[in-house]
């Protein structure tokens, strides 16, 4: 299980580029994972698992994995046509509805983010001020 961080203030994008996701998502500590890796064969039906996310105890996201736009097999097929996937590679699936930006909600230092994937585990991280 992993969480993608986004630093919207890091928007020193090249001219003509509407948004620079590389600068906003690729920085030290940007993708916490854990607290362990669960092999696929240990989860009976990943699509039946409920995915929930809270910020400071407020539920922001709550859906079944089957509700994501692309399923895991589609993502692996797409990626494997473009690059070599190896054992141990991590494929991030994206996020369900409920992200804060459209509602004007942004993470700030001191917030706590908790993600729970039913039958897999919980990942909880504090938000800290970066450099």
Short mmCIF file of C-alpha atoms in Angstrom, two decimals:
data_model
loop_
_atom_site.label_atom_id
_atom_site.label_comp_id
_atom_site.label_asym_id
_atom_site.label_seq_id
_atom_site.Cartn_x
_atom_site.Cartn_y
_atom_site.Cartn_z
CA UNK A 1 0.00 0.00 0.00
CA UNK A 2 1.32 3.41 -0.85
CA UNK A 3 0.37 7.05 -0.77
CA UNK A 4 1.26 9.61 -3.37
CA UNK A 5 2.23 13.04 -2.12
CA UNK A 6 1.84 16.16 -4.19
CA UNK A 7 3.70 19.43 -3.71
CA UNK A 8 1.58 21.91 -5.64
CA UNK A 9 3.95 24.74 -4.70
CA UNK A 10 6.63 23.02 -6.84
CA UNK A 11 5.27 24.25 -10.11
CA UNK A 12 8.39 25.51 -11.87
CA UNK A 13 7.14 23.94 -15.09
CA UNK A 14 8.54 24.34 -18.58
CA UNK A 15 6.74 26.88 -20.84
CA UNK A 16 3.58 25.45 -22.43
CA UNK A 17 3.14 22.74 -19.82
CA UNK A 18 -0.12 23.17 -17.88
CA UNK A 19 1.09 21.21 -14.86
CA UNK A 20 4.42 19.60 -14.04
CA UNK A 21 3.51 16.39 -12.22
CA UNK A 22 7.13 15.27 -12.30
CA UNK A 23 8.27 18.21 -10.17
CA UNK A 24 5.18 17.98 -7.96
CA UNK A 25 5.30 14.22 -7.31
CA UNK A 26 8.98 13.24 -7.53
CA UNK A 27 10.88 14.37 -4.47
CA UNK A 28 12.38 12.72 -1.39
CA UNK A 29 9.78 10.97 0.79
CA UNK A 30 7.03 11.61 -1.80
CA UNK A 31 5.65 8.07 -1.91
CA UNK A 32 5.45 6.42 1.50
CA UNK A 33 4.69 2.69 1.37
CA UNK A 34 4.11 -0.01 3.88
CA UNK A 35 4.01 -1.00 6.57
CA UNK A 36 4.73 -4.19 4.59
CA UNK A 37 4.27 -5.60 1.10
CA UNK A 38 1.44 -8.09 0.68
CA UNK A 39 1.83 -10.57 -2.19
CA UNK A 40 -1.16 -10.71 -4.56
CA UNK A 41 -1.82 -14.38 -3.77
CA UNK A 42 -2.49 -13.43 -0.13
CA UNK A 43 -5.55 -11.32 -1.04
CA UNK A 44 -8.51 -13.41 -2.20
CA UNK A 45 -10.15 -10.69 -4.32
CA UNK A 46 -8.46 -7.30 -4.43
CA UNK A 47 -11.43 -5.78 -6.25
CA UNK A 48 -13.73 -6.61 -3.33
CA UNK A 49 -11.49 -4.77 -0.85
CA UNK A 50 -12.63 -1.40 0.47
CA UNK A 51 -10.17 1.49 0.22
CA UNK A 52 -10.58 4.32 2.73
CA UNK A 53 -8.61 7.48 3.45
CA UNK A 54 -8.93 9.88 6.37
CA UNK A 55 -7.31 13.25 7.02
CA UNK A 56 -7.38 14.11 10.73
CA UNK A 57 -10.15 11.53 11.34
CA UNK A 58 -12.33 12.99 8.57
CA UNK A 59 -13.20 10.37 5.96
CA UNK A 60 -12.23 11.75 2.54
CA UNK A 61 -12.30 8.63 0.35
CA UNK A 62 -14.28 5.41 0.62
CA UNK A 63 -14.72 2.98 -2.27
CA UNK A 64 -14.16 -0.57 -3.40
CA UNK A 65 -11.01 -1.20 -5.42
CA UNK A 66 -13.35 -2.31 -8.21
CA UNK A 67 -14.49 1.33 -8.40
CA UNK A 68 -11.14 2.61 -9.68
CA UNK A 69 -11.13 3.78 -13.32
CA UNK A 70 -8.51 1.23 -14.44
CA UNK A 71 -8.15 -2.23 -12.94
CA UNK A 72 -4.78 -3.66 -11.98
CA UNK A 73 -4.57 -5.98 -15.02
CA UNK A 74 -5.21 -3.04 -17.39
CA UNK A 75 -2.49 -0.98 -15.72
CA UNK A 76 0.04 -3.81 -15.93
CA UNK A 77 -0.84 -4.46 -19.58
CA UNK A 78 -0.47 -0.77 -20.44
CA UNK A 79 2.82 -0.36 -18.60
CA UNK A 80 4.36 -3.59 -19.87
CA UNK A 81 3.93 -2.40 -23.46
CA UNK A 82 6.03 0.67 -22.63
CA UNK A 83 8.64 -0.53 -20.16
CA UNK A 84 10.05 -3.66 -18.60
CA UNK A 85 8.33 -4.64 -15.37
CA UNK A 86 10.38 -6.77 -13.00
CA UNK A 87 9.59 -8.70 -9.84
CA UNK A 88 9.36 -6.21 -6.98
CA UNK A 89 8.30 -3.24 -9.12
CA UNK A 90 5.51 -1.18 -7.60
CA UNK A 91 2.60 -0.01 -9.74
CA UNK A 92 0.53 2.79 -8.23
CA UNK A 93 -3.11 2.63 -9.28
CA UNK A 94 -4.21 6.20 -8.81
CA UNK A 95 -6.87 7.42 -6.44
CA UNK A 96 -10.65 7.21 -6.11
CA UNK A 97 -12.93 10.21 -5.95
CA UNK A 98 -12.69 12.38 -2.87
CA UNK A 99 -9.42 14.24 -3.42
CA UNK A 100 -9.27 17.58 -1.68
CA UNK A 101 -8.24 19.98 -4.42
CA UNK A 102 -11.68 20.34 -6.08
CA UNK A 103 -13.09 21.16 -2.63
CA UNK A 104 -10.28 23.55 -1.71
CA UNK A 105 -8.85 21.16 0.89
CA UNK A 106 -5.05 20.90 1.01
CA UNK A 107 -2.77 19.01 3.39
CA UNK A 108 -0.78 21.13 5.82
CA UNK A 109 1.92 20.45 8.41
CA UNK A 110 0.44 18.69 11.43
CA UNK A 111 -2.25 16.81 9.47
CA UNK A 112 -2.38 13.04 9.77
CA UNK A 113 -3.26 10.89 6.77
CA UNK A 114 -4.56 7.36 7.32
CA UNK A 115 -5.16 4.90 4.47
CA UNK A 116 -6.81 1.54 5.01
CA UNK A 117 -7.06 -1.22 2.45
CA UNK A 118 -9.45 -3.83 3.78
CA UNK A 119 -7.85 -7.24 4.42
CA UNK A 120 -4.40 -5.79 3.68
CA UNK A 121 -3.45 -3.15 6.24
CA UNK A 122 -3.21 0.48 7.33
CA UNK A 123 -0.70 3.17 6.42
CA UNK A 124 -0.62 6.28 8.59
CA UNK A 125 1.67 9.27 8.08
CA UNK A 126 2.02 12.78 9.49
CA UNK A 127 2.34 15.74 7.15
CA UNK A 128 5.50 17.70 7.85
CA UNK A 129 6.88 20.93 6.44
CA UNK A 130 9.36 20.33 3.63
CA UNK A 131 12.34 22.43 2.70
#
